[in-house]
Amino acid sequence: MPFKFIHITDTHLAGPGLKLYGLDPRTRLDAAIADINTHQSDAAFAVVTGDLTHWGEPASYANFAEAMAGLKIPYIAMVGNHDRRVACLDGLKAAPRDPNGFVQGTRTTEHGLFVFLDTLDEMCAKRLGWLASTLAAAPTDTPLVVFMHHPPFPVGVYAMDEIALKQSAEFAEVIAPYRSRIRHLFFGHVHRPIFGSYGKIPFSTLRGTNHQVWFELDPAATDHLASHEPPAYGVVLIDQENLVVHSHDFLDTSLRFPFAAPAGMDDRDYALNFPAR
Ligand SMILES: [Fe+2]
């Protein structure tokens, strides 16, 4: 069995009972958690790649913590541009903390060292220094998996590229000696399913659990950039050879049906005259 973990991002919780852009972020996070508990409880842990809350208020972190307490597997909480570091660290035991007080940390797994970065506001020299020393301290045969809120490169969705990681060059310089060992880069922030490679490092990101960002590559488009496209969480399967990322639309209620025709019916007739009577 491959090693499994869950990727959740951009939960954007506000206070209990509050809706955000017409959607209830707590109800949606609860639905994601219920789905994970039912179908993915064999996952080792979940990683939430930032924008845990929408305004960084203590009550929002309490709301987030209360929801996540229902998750049957452990989780790691990271910060995004909507978060507030102190409130996050005060409110969440699941937020890692580096010696400088940033929300950074690592987790050793059977598939290498997972590294969680704090990109809130900017990736300052202290945070980059922690990353450099963390990577340098890892045994040279250890694979690495990196998690951050902001993508360190433009994804082509102009509105999000405008608010991407400002220290992309500095980040690239720090990871340069380790690129061949980084199996995957996971990030959030863009509220869209996007995957590809950053140099030769495979990457993926996915929809948030509340609102989304519409697919818009035109820099001139400035209106109606947010959307109610369906929310998702990611399921990641890793073995020695491969790392596979699934994006699951956990609220989807569209029809599910068997490929095979009912007994006594031809498969072709079933497909062409669906649904079978
Ligand atoms: Fe977000």
Short mmCIF file of C-alpha atoms and ligand atoms in Angstrom, two decimals:
data_model
loop_
_atom_site.label_atom_id
_atom_site.label_comp_id
_atom_site.label_asym_id
_atom_site.label_seq_id
_atom_site.Cartn_x
_atom_site.Cartn_y
_atom_site.Cartn_z
CA MET A 1 0.00 0.00 0.00
CA PRO A 2 1.35 3.45 -0.85
CA PHE A 3 1.81 6.05 1.83
CA LYS A 4 -1.20 8.38 1.85
CA PHE A 5 -1.72 11.90 3.05
CA ILE A 6 -4.34 14.61 2.50
CA HIS A 7 -3.86 18.10 1.05
CA ILE A 8 -6.43 20.72 2.11
CA THR A 9 -6.06 24.40 1.32
CA ASP A 10 -7.64 27.82 1.71
CA THR A 11 -10.38 26.99 4.18
CA HIS A 12 -10.93 30.74 4.86
CA LEU A 13 -12.88 30.31 8.08
CA ALA A 14 -14.54 33.32 9.68
CA GLY A 15 -16.45 33.36 12.96
CA PRO A 16 -18.92 30.57 13.74
CA GLY A 17 -22.08 30.80 11.64
CA LEU A 18 -20.75 33.50 9.32
CA LYS A 19 -21.00 33.12 5.57
CA LEU A 20 -18.27 34.25 3.23
CA TYR A 21 -19.26 35.25 -0.31
CA GLY A 22 -22.57 33.43 0.21
CA LEU A 23 -20.98 30.16 1.36
CA ASP A 24 -20.47 28.79 4.86
CA PRO A 25 -16.77 27.94 5.19
CA ARG A 26 -17.25 25.99 8.43
CA THR A 27 -19.99 23.80 6.98
CA ARG A 28 -17.82 23.11 3.96
CA LEU A 29 -14.77 22.27 6.04
CA ASP A 30 -16.95 20.00 8.18
CA ALA A 31 -18.13 18.26 4.99
CA ALA A 32 -14.53 17.77 3.80
CA ILE A 33 -13.57 16.36 7.20
CA ALA A 34 -16.56 14.00 7.26
CA ASP A 35 -15.64 12.76 3.78
CA ILE A 36 -11.99 12.25 4.77
CA ASN A 37 -13.01 10.43 7.95
CA THR A 38 -15.30 8.14 5.98
CA HIS A 39 -13.11 7.43 2.96
CA GLN A 40 -9.51 8.39 3.78
CA SER A 41 -9.03 7.54 7.43
CA ASP A 42 -5.99 5.43 6.48
CA ALA A 43 -4.12 8.62 5.51
CA ALA A 44 -1.13 9.38 7.74
CA PHE A 45 -2.02 13.05 8.19
CA ALA A 46 -3.46 16.13 6.47
CA VAL A 47 -1.60 19.29 5.50
CA VAL A 48 -3.57 22.56 5.28
CA THR A 49 -1.54 24.95 3.13
CA GLY A 50 -2.70 28.26 4.52
CA ASP A 51 -5.50 30.80 4.45
CA LEU A 52 -6.93 28.82 7.33
CA THR A 53 -8.98 31.92 8.17
CA HIS A 54 -10.21 34.87 6.13
CA TRP A 55 -9.37 37.71 8.53
CA GLY A 56 -6.98 36.08 10.98
CA GLU A 57 -9.25 36.65 13.96
CA PRO A 58 -8.79 34.53 17.11
CA ALA A 59 -12.45 33.43 16.90
CA SER A 60 -11.80 32.20 13.37
CA TYR A 61 -8.85 30.06 14.51
CA ALA A 62 -11.03 28.70 17.31
CA ASN A 63 -13.67 27.87 14.71
CA PHE A 64 -11.02 26.19 12.55
CA ALA A 65 -9.59 24.25 15.51
CA GLU A 66 -13.05 23.09 16.54
CA ALA A 67 -13.78 21.80 13.04
CA MET A 68 -10.40 20.13 12.67
CA ALA A 69 -10.80 18.43 16.04
CA GLY A 70 -13.31 16.25 14.23
CA LEU A 71 -10.65 14.98 11.83
CA LYS A 72 -9.57 11.45 12.77
CA ILE A 73 -6.01 11.90 11.49
CA PRO A 74 -3.38 14.42 12.66
CA TYR A 75 -2.89 17.61 10.68
CA ILE A 76 -0.34 20.33 10.06
CA ALA A 77 -1.64 23.91 9.83
CA MET A 78 0.24 26.46 7.74
CA VAL A 79 -0.31 30.19 7.24
CA GLY A 80 -1.32 32.10 4.10
CA ASN A 81 -1.68 35.75 3.23
CA HIS A 82 -5.10 35.94 4.94
CA ASP A 83 -3.75 34.56 8.23
CA ARG A 84 -2.27 36.30 11.26
CA ARG A 85 0.78 34.51 12.58
CA VAL A 86 0.44 35.20 16.30
CA ALA A 87 -3.28 34.38 16.38
CA CYS A 88 -2.57 31.20 14.42
CA LEU A 89 0.22 30.06 16.75
CA ASP A 90 -1.84 30.97 19.80
CA GLY A 91 -4.90 29.16 18.54
CA LEU A 92 -3.55 26.05 16.87
CA LYS A 93 -1.30 23.38 18.34
CA ALA A 94 -1.08 21.94 14.82
CA ALA A 95 0.85 24.97 13.55
CA PRO A 96 4.60 24.28 13.55
CA ARG A 97 6.91 26.93 14.98
CA ASP A 98 10.54 27.52 14.06
CA PRO A 99 13.09 29.04 16.49
CA ASN A 100 12.36 32.53 15.10
CA GLY A 101 8.62 32.25 15.75
CA PHE A 102 7.59 31.62 12.15
CA VAL A 103 5.07 28.94 11.21
CA GLN A 104 7.63 26.57 9.77
CA GLY A 105 8.57 22.99 10.55
CA THR A 106 9.27 19.52 9.24
CA ARG A 107 7.88 16.05 9.52
CA THR A 108 9.89 12.91 8.81
CA THR A 109 7.97 10.30 6.86
CA GLU A 110 8.83 6.96 5.28
CA HIS A 111 9.17 8.91 2.01
CA GLY A 112 11.51 11.59 3.21
CA LEU A 113 11.42 14.94 4.90
CA PHE A 114 8.28 17.05 4.50
CA VAL A 115 9.06 20.76 4.88
CA PHE A 116 6.38 23.34 5.76
CA LEU A 117 7.11 27.00 5.00
CA ASP A 118 5.71 30.33 6.20
CA THR A 119 5.29 32.72 3.26
CA LEU A 120 2.99 35.19 5.04
CA ASP A 121 3.84 38.82 4.05
CA GLU A 122 7.22 37.95 2.62
CA MET A 123 9.80 35.21 2.88
CA CYS A 124 12.30 37.13 4.95
CA ALA A 125 15.99 36.27 5.42
CA LYS A 126 15.27 34.51 8.72
CA ARG A 127 12.77 32.15 7.13
CA LEU A 128 14.98 31.50 4.14
CA GLY A 129 17.86 30.90 6.54
CA TRP A 130 15.83 28.30 8.45
CA LEU A 131 14.98 26.62 5.13
CA ALA A 132 18.64 26.60 4.06
CA SER A 133 19.81 25.06 7.33
CA THR A 134 16.94 22.56 7.40
CA LEU A 135 17.74 21.34 3.89
CA ALA A 136 21.46 21.25 4.65
CA ALA A 137 20.86 19.16 7.78
CA ALA A 138 18.83 16.48 5.97
CA PRO A 139 20.86 13.36 5.07
CA THR A 140 21.86 13.55 1.40
CA ASP A 141 19.86 10.47 0.46
CA THR A 142 16.63 11.87 1.96
CA PRO A 143 13.91 12.81 -0.53
CA LEU A 144 12.18 16.12 0.17
CA VAL A 145 8.58 17.28 -0.21
CA VAL A 146 7.94 21.01 0.15
CA PHE A 147 4.73 22.79 1.19
CA MET A 148 4.07 26.55 1.01
CA HIS A 149 1.06 28.82 0.65
CA HIS A 150 2.23 31.01 -2.23
CA PRO A 151 3.48 29.56 -5.51
CA PRO A 152 7.11 30.64 -6.05
CA PHE A 153 6.49 31.26 -9.77
CA PRO A 154 3.72 32.75 -11.96
CA VAL A 155 0.89 30.36 -12.84
CA GLY A 156 -0.65 32.56 -15.55
CA VAL A 157 -3.75 33.56 -13.58
CA TYR A 158 -2.84 37.22 -13.61
CA ALA A 159 -4.74 38.34 -10.52
CA MET A 160 -3.01 35.66 -8.44
CA ASP A 161 0.41 36.21 -9.99
CA GLU A 162 0.12 39.81 -8.86
CA ILE A 163 0.07 38.54 -5.26
CA ALA A 164 2.49 35.59 -5.64
CA LEU A 165 5.66 35.08 -3.60
CA LYS A 166 7.79 38.20 -3.92
CA GLN A 167 11.03 36.44 -2.94
CA SER A 168 10.85 33.87 -5.74
CA ALA A 169 14.47 34.46 -6.77
CA GLU A 170 15.76 34.14 -3.21
CA PHE A 171 13.69 31.01 -2.63
CA ALA A 172 14.98 29.49 -5.89
CA GLU A 173 18.53 30.19 -4.80
CA VAL A 174 18.08 28.45 -1.44
CA ILE A 175 16.57 25.30 -2.93
CA ALA A 176 18.94 25.18 -5.94
CA PRO A 177 21.33 22.57 -4.47
CA TYR A 178 18.40 20.32 -3.48
CA ARG A 179 16.16 20.49 -6.56
CA SER A 180 16.90 16.95 -7.70
CA ARG A 181 15.76 15.62 -4.31
CA ILE A 182 12.49 17.56 -4.11
CA ARG A 183 9.87 15.04 -5.22
CA HIS A 184 6.98 17.49 -5.21
CA LEU A 185 5.97 21.02 -4.33
CA PHE A 186 2.49 21.55 -2.88
CA PHE A 187 0.99 25.01 -2.52
CA GLY A 188 -2.36 26.79 -2.08
CA HIS A 189 -3.34 30.43 -2.62
CA VAL A 190 -4.66 30.18 -6.18
CA HIS A 191 -7.94 28.34 -5.38
CA ARG A 192 -7.69 26.38 -8.62
CA PRO A 193 -6.53 22.91 -9.74
CA ILE A 194 -3.15 23.58 -11.36
CA PHE A 195 -0.29 21.12 -11.88
CA GLY A 196 2.93 20.95 -13.85
CA SER A 197 6.58 21.44 -13.09
CA TYR A 198 8.60 24.24 -11.55
CA GLY A 199 11.91 23.74 -13.28
CA LYS A 200 12.03 19.96 -12.96
CA ILE A 201 10.13 19.85 -9.66
CA PRO A 202 6.57 18.54 -10.09
CA PHE A 203 3.96 20.71 -8.40
CA SER A 204 0.25 20.73 -7.69
CA THR A 205 -2.34 22.90 -6.08
CA LEU A 206 -6.08 22.61 -5.79
CA ARG A 207 -9.34 24.36 -5.08
CA GLY A 208 -10.04 25.71 -1.62
CA THR A 209 -12.86 24.36 0.51
CA ASN A 210 -14.94 27.58 0.29
CA HIS A 211 -14.82 30.00 -2.68
CA GLN A 212 -12.67 29.67 -5.80
CA VAL A 213 -10.78 31.78 -8.33
CA TRP A 214 -12.16 31.69 -11.86
CA PHE A 215 -9.96 30.55 -14.77
CA GLU A 216 -8.89 33.89 -16.21
CA LEU A 217 -5.59 34.37 -18.00
CA ASP A 218 -6.38 37.83 -19.40
CA PRO A 219 -4.55 40.55 -17.44
CA ALA A 220 -7.16 43.07 -18.62
CA ALA A 221 -9.96 41.16 -16.87
CA THR A 222 -10.50 42.69 -13.46
CA ASP A 223 -14.07 41.81 -12.59
CA HIS A 224 -15.88 38.63 -11.54
CA LEU A 225 -12.64 36.83 -10.77
CA ALA A 226 -14.01 34.79 -7.85
CA SER A 227 -16.41 31.88 -8.21
CA HIS A 228 -18.58 29.23 -6.61
CA GLU A 229 -16.88 26.40 -8.51
CA PRO A 230 -16.94 23.20 -6.43
CA PRO A 231 -14.56 22.75 -3.51
CA ALA A 232 -12.01 19.93 -3.34
CA TYR A 233 -9.41 18.26 -1.21
CA GLY A 234 -6.39 16.31 -2.43
CA VAL A 235 -5.40 12.72 -1.74
CA VAL A 236 -1.72 12.00 -2.28
CA LEU A 237 -0.32 8.49 -2.75
CA ILE A 238 3.42 7.93 -2.58
CA ASP A 239 5.61 4.89 -3.07
CA GLN A 240 9.26 4.48 -4.00
CA GLU A 241 8.56 5.16 -7.67
CA ASN A 242 5.63 7.51 -7.95
CA LEU A 243 3.76 10.33 -6.29
CA VAL A 244 0.12 10.60 -7.39
CA VAL A 245 -2.22 13.49 -6.52
CA HIS A 246 -6.00 13.10 -6.71
CA SER A 247 -8.32 16.10 -6.44
CA HIS A 248 -11.67 15.10 -4.97
CA ASP A 249 -14.85 17.19 -5.33
CA PHE A 250 -16.23 16.10 -1.98
CA LEU A 251 -19.59 17.92 -2.32
CA ASP A 252 -20.38 16.53 -5.76
CA THR A 253 -23.80 14.89 -5.93
CA SER A 254 -23.93 14.04 -9.63
CA LEU A 255 -25.16 10.63 -10.68
CA ARG A 256 -22.97 7.60 -9.98
CA PHE A 257 -23.72 4.46 -11.93
CA PRO A 258 -22.18 1.10 -12.87
CA PHE A 259 -20.35 0.78 -16.19
CA ALA A 260 -21.74 -2.72 -16.60
CA ALA A 261 -25.24 -3.31 -17.89
CA PRO A 262 -27.78 -4.96 -15.60
CA ALA A 263 -28.01 -8.73 -15.90
CA GLY A 264 -29.67 -9.72 -19.15
CA MET A 265 -29.00 -6.41 -20.90
CA ASP A 266 -26.41 -5.80 -23.59
CA ASP A 267 -23.67 -3.31 -22.58
CA ARG A 268 -24.17 -1.33 -25.80
CA ASP A 269 -27.95 -1.08 -25.31
CA TYR A 270 -27.39 -0.01 -21.69
CA ALA A 271 -24.98 2.76 -22.72
CA LEU A 272 -27.14 4.04 -25.57
CA ASN A 273 -30.47 3.81 -23.76
CA PHE A 274 -29.32 5.01 -20.36
CA PRO A 275 -30.74 4.84 -17.79
CA ALA A 276 -31.82 1.23 -17.98
CA ARG A 277 -35.49 0.70 -17.15
FE FE B 1 -6.95 31.80 -0.20
#
